[in-house]
Short mmCIF file of C-alpha atoms in Angstrom, two decimals:
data_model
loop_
_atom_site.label_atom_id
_atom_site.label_comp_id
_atom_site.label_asym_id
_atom_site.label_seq_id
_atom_site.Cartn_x
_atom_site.Cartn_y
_atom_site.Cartn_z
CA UNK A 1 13.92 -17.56 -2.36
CA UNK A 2 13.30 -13.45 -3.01
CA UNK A 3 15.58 -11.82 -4.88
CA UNK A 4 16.67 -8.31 -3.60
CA UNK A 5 13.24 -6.80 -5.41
CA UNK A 6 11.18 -9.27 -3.57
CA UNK A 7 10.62 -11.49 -7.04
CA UNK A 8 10.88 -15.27 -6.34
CA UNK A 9 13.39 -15.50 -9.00
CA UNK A 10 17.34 -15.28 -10.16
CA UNK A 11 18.09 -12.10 -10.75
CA UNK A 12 19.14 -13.14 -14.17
CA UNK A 13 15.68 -14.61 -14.57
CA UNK A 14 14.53 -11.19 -13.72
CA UNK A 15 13.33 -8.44 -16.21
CA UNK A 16 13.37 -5.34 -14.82
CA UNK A 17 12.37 -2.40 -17.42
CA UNK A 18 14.01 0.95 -15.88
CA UNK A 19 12.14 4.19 -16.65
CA UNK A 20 15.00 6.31 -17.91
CA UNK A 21 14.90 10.43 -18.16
CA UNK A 22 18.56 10.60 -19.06
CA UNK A 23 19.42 12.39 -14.98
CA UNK A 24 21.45 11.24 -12.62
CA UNK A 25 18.92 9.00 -10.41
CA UNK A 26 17.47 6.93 -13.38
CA UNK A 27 20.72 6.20 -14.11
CA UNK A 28 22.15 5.21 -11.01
CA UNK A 29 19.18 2.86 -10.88
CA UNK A 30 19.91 1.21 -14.37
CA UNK A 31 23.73 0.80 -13.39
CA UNK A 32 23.17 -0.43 -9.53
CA UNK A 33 20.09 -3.28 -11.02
CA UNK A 34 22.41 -3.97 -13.81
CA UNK A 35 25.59 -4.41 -11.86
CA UNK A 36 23.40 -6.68 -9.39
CA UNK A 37 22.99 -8.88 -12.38
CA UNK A 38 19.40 -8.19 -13.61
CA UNK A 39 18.22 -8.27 -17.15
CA UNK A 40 17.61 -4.54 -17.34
CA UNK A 41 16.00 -2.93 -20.15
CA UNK A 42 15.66 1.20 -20.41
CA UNK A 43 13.07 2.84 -21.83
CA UNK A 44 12.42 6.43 -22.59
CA UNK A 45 9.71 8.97 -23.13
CA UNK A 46 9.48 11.59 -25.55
CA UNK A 47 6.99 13.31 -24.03
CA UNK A 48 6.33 16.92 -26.09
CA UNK A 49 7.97 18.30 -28.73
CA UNK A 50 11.65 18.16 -29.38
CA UNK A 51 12.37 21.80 -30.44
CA UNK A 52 11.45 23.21 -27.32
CA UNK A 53 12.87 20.61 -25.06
CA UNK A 54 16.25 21.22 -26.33
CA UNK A 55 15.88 25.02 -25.37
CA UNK A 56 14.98 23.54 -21.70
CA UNK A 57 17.73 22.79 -19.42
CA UNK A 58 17.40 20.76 -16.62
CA UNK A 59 14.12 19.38 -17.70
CA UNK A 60 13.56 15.73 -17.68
CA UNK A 61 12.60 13.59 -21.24
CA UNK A 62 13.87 16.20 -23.03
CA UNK A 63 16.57 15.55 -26.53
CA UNK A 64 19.06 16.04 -24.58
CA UNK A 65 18.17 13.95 -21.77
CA UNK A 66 16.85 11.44 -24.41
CA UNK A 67 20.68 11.41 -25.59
CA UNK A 68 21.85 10.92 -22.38
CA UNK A 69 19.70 8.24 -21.18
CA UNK A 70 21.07 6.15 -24.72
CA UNK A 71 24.94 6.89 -23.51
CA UNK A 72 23.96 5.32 -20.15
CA UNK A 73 22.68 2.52 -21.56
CA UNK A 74 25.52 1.73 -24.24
CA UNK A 75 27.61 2.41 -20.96
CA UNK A 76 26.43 -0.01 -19.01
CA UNK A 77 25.25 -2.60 -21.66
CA UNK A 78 21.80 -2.94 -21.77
CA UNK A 79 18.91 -2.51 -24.35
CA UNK A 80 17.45 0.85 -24.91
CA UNK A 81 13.93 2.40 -25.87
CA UNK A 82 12.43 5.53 -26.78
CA UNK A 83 8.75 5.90 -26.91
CA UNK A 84 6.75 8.47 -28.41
CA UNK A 85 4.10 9.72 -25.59
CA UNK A 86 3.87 13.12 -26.95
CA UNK A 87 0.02 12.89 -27.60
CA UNK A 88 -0.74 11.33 -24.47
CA UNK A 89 1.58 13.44 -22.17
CA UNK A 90 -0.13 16.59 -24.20
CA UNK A 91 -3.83 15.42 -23.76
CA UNK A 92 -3.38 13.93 -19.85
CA UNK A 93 -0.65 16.05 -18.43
CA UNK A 94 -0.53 19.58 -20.50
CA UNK A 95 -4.14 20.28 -21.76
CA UNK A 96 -5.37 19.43 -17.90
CA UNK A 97 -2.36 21.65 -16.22
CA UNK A 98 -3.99 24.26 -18.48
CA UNK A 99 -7.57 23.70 -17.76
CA UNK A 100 -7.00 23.50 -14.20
CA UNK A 101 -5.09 27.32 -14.14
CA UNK A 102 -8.41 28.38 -15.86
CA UNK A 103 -10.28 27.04 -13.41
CA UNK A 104 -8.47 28.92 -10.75
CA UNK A 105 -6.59 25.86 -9.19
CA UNK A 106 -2.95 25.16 -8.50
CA UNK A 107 -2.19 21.80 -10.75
CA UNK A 108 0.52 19.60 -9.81
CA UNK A 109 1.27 18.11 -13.77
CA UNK A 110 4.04 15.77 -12.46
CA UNK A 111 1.74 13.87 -10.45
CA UNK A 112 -0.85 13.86 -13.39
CA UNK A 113 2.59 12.30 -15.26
CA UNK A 114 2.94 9.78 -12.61
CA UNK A 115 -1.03 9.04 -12.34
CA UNK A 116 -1.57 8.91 -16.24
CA UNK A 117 1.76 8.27 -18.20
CA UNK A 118 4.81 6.56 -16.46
CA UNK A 119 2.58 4.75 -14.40
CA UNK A 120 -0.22 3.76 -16.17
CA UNK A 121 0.83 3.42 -20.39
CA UNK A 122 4.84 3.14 -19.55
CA UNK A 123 3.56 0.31 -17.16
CA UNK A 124 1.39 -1.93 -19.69
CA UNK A 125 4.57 -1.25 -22.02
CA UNK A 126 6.59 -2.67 -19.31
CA UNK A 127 4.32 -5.52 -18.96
CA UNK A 128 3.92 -6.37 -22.90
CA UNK A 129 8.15 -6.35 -22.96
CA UNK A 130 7.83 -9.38 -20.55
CA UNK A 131 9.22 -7.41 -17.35
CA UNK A 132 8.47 -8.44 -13.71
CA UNK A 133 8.85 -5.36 -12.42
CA UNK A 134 9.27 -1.34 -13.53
CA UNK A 135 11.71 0.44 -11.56
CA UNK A 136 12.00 4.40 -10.94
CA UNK A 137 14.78 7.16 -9.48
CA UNK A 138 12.15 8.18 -7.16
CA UNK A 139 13.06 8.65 -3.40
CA UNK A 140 10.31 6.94 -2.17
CA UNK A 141 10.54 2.90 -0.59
CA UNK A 142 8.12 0.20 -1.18
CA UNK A 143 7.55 -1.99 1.66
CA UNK A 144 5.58 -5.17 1.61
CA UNK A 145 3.63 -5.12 4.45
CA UNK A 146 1.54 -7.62 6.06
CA UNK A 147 -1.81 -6.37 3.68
CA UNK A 148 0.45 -6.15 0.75
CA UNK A 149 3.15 -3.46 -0.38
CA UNK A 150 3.35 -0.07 1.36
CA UNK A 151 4.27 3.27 0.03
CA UNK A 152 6.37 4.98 2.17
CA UNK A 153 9.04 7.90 2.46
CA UNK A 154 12.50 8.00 1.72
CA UNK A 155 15.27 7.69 4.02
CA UNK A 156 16.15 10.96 3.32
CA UNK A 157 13.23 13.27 4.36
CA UNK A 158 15.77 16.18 2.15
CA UNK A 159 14.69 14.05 -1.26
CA UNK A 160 11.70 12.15 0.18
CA UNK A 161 8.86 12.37 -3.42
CA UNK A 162 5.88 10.36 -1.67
CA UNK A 163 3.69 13.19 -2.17
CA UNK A 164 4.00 13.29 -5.87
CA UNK A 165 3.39 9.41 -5.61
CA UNK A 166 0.09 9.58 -3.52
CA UNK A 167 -1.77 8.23 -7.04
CA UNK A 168 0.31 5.31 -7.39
CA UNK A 169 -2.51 2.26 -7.01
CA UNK A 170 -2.40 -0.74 -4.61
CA UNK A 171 -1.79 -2.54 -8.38
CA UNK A 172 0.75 -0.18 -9.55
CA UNK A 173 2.69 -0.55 -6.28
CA UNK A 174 2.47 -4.12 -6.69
CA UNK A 175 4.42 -3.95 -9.87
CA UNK A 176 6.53 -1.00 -9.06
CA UNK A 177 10.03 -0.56 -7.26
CA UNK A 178 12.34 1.89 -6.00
CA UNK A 179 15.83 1.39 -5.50
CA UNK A 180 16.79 4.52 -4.41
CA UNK A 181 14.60 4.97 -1.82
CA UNK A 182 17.00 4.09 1.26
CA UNK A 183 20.13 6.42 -0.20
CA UNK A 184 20.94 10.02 0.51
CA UNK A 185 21.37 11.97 -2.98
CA UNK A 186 24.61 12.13 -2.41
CA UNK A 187 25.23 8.07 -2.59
CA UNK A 188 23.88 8.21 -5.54
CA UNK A 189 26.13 10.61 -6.85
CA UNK A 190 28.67 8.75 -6.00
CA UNK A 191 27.53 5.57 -7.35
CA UNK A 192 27.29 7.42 -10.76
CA UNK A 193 30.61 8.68 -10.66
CA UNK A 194 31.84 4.94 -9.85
CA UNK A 195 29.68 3.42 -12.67
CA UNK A 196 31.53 6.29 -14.70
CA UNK A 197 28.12 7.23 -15.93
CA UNK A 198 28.30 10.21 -18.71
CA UNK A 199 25.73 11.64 -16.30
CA UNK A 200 27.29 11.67 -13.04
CA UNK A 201 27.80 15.68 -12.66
CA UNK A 202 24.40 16.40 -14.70
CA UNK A 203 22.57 18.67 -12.32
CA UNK A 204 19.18 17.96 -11.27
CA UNK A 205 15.87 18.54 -13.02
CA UNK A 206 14.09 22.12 -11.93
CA UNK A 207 10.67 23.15 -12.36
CA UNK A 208 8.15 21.76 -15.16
CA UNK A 209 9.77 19.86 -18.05
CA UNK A 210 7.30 21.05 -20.83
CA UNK A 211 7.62 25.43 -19.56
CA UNK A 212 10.64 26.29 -21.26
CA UNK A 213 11.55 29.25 -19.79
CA UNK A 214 9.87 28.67 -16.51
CA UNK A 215 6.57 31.33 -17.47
CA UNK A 216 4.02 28.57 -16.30
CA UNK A 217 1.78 31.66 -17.36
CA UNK A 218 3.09 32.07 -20.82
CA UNK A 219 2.08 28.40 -21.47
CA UNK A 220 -1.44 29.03 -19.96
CA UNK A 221 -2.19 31.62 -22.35
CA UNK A 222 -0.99 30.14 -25.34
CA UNK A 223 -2.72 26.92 -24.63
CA UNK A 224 -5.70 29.10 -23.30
CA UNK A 225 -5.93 32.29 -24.44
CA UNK A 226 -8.98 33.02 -21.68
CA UNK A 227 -6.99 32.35 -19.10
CA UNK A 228 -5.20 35.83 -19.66
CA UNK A 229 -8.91 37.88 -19.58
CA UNK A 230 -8.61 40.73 -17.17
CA UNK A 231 -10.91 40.99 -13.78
CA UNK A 232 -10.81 43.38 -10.78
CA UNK A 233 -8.55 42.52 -7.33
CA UNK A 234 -10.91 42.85 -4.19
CA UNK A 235 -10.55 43.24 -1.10
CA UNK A 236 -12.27 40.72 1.08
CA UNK A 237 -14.23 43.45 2.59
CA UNK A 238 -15.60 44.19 -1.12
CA UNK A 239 -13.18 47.20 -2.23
CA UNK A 240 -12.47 47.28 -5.77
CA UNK A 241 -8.34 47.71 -5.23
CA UNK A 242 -6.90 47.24 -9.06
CA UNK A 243 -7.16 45.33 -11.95
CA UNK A 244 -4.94 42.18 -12.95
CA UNK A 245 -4.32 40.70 -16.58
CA UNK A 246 -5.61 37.37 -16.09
CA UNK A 247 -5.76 35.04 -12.76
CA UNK A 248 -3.69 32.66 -14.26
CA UNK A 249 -0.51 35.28 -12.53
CA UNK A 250 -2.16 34.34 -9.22
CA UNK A 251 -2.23 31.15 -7.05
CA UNK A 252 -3.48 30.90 -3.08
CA UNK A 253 -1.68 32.41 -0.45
CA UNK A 254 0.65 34.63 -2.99
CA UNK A 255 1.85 37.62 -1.48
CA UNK A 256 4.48 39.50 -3.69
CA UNK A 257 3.80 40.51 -7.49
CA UNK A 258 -0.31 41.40 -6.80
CA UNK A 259 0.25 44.49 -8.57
CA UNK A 260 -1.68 46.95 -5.96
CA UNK A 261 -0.09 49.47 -3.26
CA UNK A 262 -0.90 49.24 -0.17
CA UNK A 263 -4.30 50.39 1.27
CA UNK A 264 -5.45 53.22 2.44
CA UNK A 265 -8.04 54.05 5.22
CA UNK A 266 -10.30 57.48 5.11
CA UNK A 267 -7.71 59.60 6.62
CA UNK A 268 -5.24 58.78 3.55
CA UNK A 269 -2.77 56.48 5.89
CA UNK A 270 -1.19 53.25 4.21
CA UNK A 271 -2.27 50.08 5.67
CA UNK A 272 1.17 48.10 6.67
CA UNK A 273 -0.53 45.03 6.92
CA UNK A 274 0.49 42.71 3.64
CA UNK A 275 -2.26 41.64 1.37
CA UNK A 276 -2.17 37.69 -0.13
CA UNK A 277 -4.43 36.09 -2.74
CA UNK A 278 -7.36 34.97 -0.48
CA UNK A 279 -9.20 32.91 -3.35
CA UNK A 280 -9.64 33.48 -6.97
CA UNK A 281 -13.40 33.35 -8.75
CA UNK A 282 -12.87 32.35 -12.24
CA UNK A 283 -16.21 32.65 -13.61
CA UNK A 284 -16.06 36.37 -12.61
CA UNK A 285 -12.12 36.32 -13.23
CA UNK A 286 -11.89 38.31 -9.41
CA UNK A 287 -8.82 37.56 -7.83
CA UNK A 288 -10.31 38.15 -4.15
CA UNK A 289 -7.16 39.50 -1.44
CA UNK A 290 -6.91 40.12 2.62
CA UNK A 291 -4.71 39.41 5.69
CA UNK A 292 -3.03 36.32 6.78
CA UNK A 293 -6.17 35.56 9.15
CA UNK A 294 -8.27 35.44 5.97
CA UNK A 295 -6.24 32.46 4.67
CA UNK A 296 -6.63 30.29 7.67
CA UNK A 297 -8.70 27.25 6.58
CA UNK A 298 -9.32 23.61 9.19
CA UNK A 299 -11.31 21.90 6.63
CA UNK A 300 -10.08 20.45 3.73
CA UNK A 301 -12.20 18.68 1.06
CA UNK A 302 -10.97 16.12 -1.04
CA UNK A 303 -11.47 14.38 -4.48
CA UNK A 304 -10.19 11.54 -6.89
CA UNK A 305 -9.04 10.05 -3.24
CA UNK A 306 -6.74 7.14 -4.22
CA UNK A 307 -6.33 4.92 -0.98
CA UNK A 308 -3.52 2.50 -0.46
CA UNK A 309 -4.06 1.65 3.34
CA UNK A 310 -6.82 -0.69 4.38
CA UNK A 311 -10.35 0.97 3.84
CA UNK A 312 -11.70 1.39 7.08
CA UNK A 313 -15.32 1.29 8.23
CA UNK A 314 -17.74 3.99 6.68
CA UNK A 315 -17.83 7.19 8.48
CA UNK A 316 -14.49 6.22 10.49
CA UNK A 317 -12.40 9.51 11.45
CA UNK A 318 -8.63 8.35 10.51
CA UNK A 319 -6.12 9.77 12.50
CA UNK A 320 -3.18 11.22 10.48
CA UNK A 321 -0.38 13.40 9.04
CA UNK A 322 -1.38 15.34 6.14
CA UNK A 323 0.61 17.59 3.56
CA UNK A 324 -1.00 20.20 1.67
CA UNK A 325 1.81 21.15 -0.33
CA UNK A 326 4.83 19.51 -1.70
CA UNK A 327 6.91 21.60 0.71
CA UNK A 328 4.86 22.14 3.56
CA UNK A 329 5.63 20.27 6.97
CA UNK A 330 2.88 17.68 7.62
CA UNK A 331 -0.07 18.94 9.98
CA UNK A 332 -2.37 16.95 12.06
CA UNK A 333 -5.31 16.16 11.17
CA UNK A 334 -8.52 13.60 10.92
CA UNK A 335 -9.29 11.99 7.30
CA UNK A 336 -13.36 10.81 7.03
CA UNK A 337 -13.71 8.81 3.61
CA UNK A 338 -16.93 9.59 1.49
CA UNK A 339 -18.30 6.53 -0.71
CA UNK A 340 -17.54 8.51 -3.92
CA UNK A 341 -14.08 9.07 -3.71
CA UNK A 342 -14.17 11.90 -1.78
CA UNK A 343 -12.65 12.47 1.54
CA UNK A 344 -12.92 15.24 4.71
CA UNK A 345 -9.79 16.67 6.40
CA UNK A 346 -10.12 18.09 9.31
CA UNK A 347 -7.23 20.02 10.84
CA UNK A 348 -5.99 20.28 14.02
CA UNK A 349 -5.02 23.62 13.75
CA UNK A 350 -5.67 26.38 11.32
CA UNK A 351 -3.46 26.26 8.32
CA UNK A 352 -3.05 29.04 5.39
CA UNK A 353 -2.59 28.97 1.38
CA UNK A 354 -4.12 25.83 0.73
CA UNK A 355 -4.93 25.86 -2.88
CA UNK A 356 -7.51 23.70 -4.82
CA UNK A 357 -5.49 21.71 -7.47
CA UNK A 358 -2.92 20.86 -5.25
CA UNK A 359 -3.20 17.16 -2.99
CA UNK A 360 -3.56 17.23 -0.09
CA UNK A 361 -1.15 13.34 1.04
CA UNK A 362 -2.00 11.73 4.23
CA UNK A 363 0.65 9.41 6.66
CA UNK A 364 0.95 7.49 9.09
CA UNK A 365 4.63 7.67 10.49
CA UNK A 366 6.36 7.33 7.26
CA UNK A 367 3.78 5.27 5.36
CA UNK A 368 1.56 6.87 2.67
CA UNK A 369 -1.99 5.86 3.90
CA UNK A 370 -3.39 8.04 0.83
CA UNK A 371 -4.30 10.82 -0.57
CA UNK A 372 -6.54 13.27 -3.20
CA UNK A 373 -6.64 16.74 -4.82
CA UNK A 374 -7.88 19.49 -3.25
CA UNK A 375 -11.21 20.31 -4.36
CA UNK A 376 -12.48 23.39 -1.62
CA UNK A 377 -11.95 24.58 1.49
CA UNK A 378 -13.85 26.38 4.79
CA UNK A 379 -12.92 28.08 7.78
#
C-alpha cells in the first residue's frame, strides 16, 4: 500500500528530508509532512556569504532565514541541518549568472540553483541521510504517469513555478515531491498560521537572493569588471544614437532607461515611435535598438534541452505550448529535437523580447514535456 507520497511504506517508515529556506512554503511543507506522521528531517543551505545576506530582506537562505528555518523546526519537532554550499552556489549559480550578463544573455540563476545545487548536491545529501524522498515549497505537482512521474503545473496557475523546474531530470523527479502543489498560497498561509509557525506572516521572497540591493548590475561589475566597458547604441538601420556604460544595463526587448532621446529625421522632427533593445553584440559591446517589428522573432533555438516526456522519433515536429519567459503567457508552437541536446521552436505566431539566457519551457496541457535555454533566435 502507497503512502500519500506514493512510497510503499508507513509513513513513519518514511524519511522525508525537507529543503528548508526559513519562508513560509518550506515551512508549511515541514509542518503538513510532519503532522501526517513522517520522519521529517530539515536541512538548510548557506549558500553565500552571511554579511550580506543579513542586509537582504526577503531573500531566501539568508541568516535570517537560516534562523527561521531552525525555529520551525524546534517548533514542530524535528531534526535540523545547515549546510555550507557557499562555494558551490558561488562557482555554479553566481560566477555563471555573471558570465552569462557578459555574454549578453538574460540568466535565470534560480533555475541554475535548482539544476546544480538543491537538486543535484542537496539531493545526494538527502540520499546519504537515508531519506526516500526530498520534498520542496515549490508550486509545481508530480504526477506518476503511466511512463513514470510527470512534472506538471500547480493548481494555482497565480503561483504555478514549472518553468523554473524545466531542469529537474526524469531521476530527480523520481526522487522528488511537492506537497504544495495542489494549494492556493493562501492555504498555505493558513496552514502556517494553524501550525503556529514563527513564520506564518513572513512575506515572500523577491528578486535574487545573492543581489542585495536588487542592482543585478552592481554585482556584474564587481564580479566582472568588463562587463561595465562602454560601446555605442545603434540603430538597426546603422545610426550611431549614444553611448551606454556597459551592456550589462540592457536585456532584450527593454524599452525605458536606454539613455537616448528620441530620433530625429532630416527635417529635425522627433520620431514618436519608442525604441527597445533589439539585440546586444558583446564582442563589440553595441547594444543594437529599433521598433517593436524589429523584435518579432518565430524561431527559437534551443540548448542544454532536458526532456522529461517520452523522446519521440528523430526529426518528429512536437506539437506544444511554450513559455519564453517566466511571465509570459504560453504561445503555440512546434518543438523538433536535435541529437545533441539541442532543440527548434517554431512559433505559431511572431513573438517579441525573447532573450538568449532565458528557457524557453514547453507543455502539453499542464504537463512539462521539457525544456532548454535559449541560445539564438531568427525572424
Amino acid at each position: 500500500m502507497l503512502n500519500s507520497l506514493g512510497i510503499p511504506k508507513a509513513p513513519a517508515d518514511t524519511r522525508v528530508v525537507v529543503a528548508m529556506s526559513g519562508g513560509v512554503d518550506s515551512s508549511v511543507t515541514a509542518a503538513l509532512l510532519r503532522e501526517e506522521g513522517y520522519d521529517v528531517v530539515g536541512v538548510t543551505l548557506q549558500l553565500y556569504d552571511h554579511g550580506m545576506a543579513v542586509q537582504r530582506k526577503g531573500a531566501c537562505c539568508a541568516g535570517q532565514d537560516i534562523y527561521d528555518a531552525r525555529q520551525v523546526a524546534d517548533r514542530i519537532g524535528i531534526p535540523h541541518y545547515v549546510l555550507d554550499y557557499e562555494g558551490r552556489f558561488g562557482q555554479d549559480v553566481i560566477d555563471d549568472f555573471a558570465d552569462s550578463y557578459l555574454r549578453g544573455e538574460t540568466p535565470i540563476p534560480c533555475v541554475r540553483c535548482n539544476q546544480r545545487v538543491k537538486f543535484r548536491d542537496l539531493l545526494g545529501t538527502a540520499r546519504d541521510l537515508g531519506a526516500d524522498a526530498l520534498a520542496t515549497g515549490h508550486y509545481v505537482r508530480r504526477v506518476d504517469g503511466p511512463a513514470g512521474p510527470e512534472l506538471r503545473r500547480a493548481a494555482d496557475p497565480a503561483r504555478d513555478q514549472s518553468y523554473f523546474l524545466f531542469a529537474t531530470t526524469r531521476d530527480q523527479l523520481d526522487f522528488l515531491r511537492f506537497p504544495l502543489g495542489h494549494l492556493p498560497k493562501t492555504e498555505t498561509r493558513a496552514l502556517a498560521e494553524r501550525y503556529a509557525l514563527p513564520v506564518a506572516a513572513k512575506p515572500d521572497s523577491q528578486d535574487i537572493c545573492f543581489v542585495p540591493d536588487g542592482s543585478y548590475a552592481d554585482v556584474v561589475t564587481k564580479l566582472r569588471p568588463g562587463a561595465a566597458a562602454p560601446g555605442d547604441i545603434v540603430h538597426v538601420d546603422g545610426r550611431v544614437l549614444g553611448r551606454h556604460e556597459g551592456i550589462v544595463h540592457y536585456t532584450i526587448g527593454q524599452r525605458k532607461g536606454l539613455g537616448i532621446g528620441g530620433l530625429k529625421d532630416g527635417a529635425g522632427h522627433t520620431d514618436s515611435d519608442p525604441l527597445y533593445v533589439i539585440r546586444l553584440d558583446a564582442p563589440t559591446r553595441r547594444v543594437v535598438v529599433g521598433p517593436r517589428d524589429a523584435l518579432a522573432r518565430t524561431v527559437v533555438y534551443l540548448r542544454d534541452l532536458n526532456w522529461l516526456a517520452p523522446l519521440p522519433a528523430p526529426g518528429t515536429a512536437i506539437p506544444a505550448q511554450v513559455k519564453l519567459r517566466s511571465a509570459q503567457p504560453p504561445a503555440a508552437a512546434t518543438l523538433t529535437l536535435g541529437e545533441d541536446g539541442t532543440a527548434e521552436v517554431r512559433l505559431a505566431d511572431p513573438q517579441h523580447g525573447i532573450a538568449p539566457g532565458q528557457a524557453c519551457v514547453a507543455y502539453d496541457g499542464d504537463r512539462v514535456l521539457g525544456g532548454g535555454w535559449i541560445a539564438a533566435t531568427a525572424p
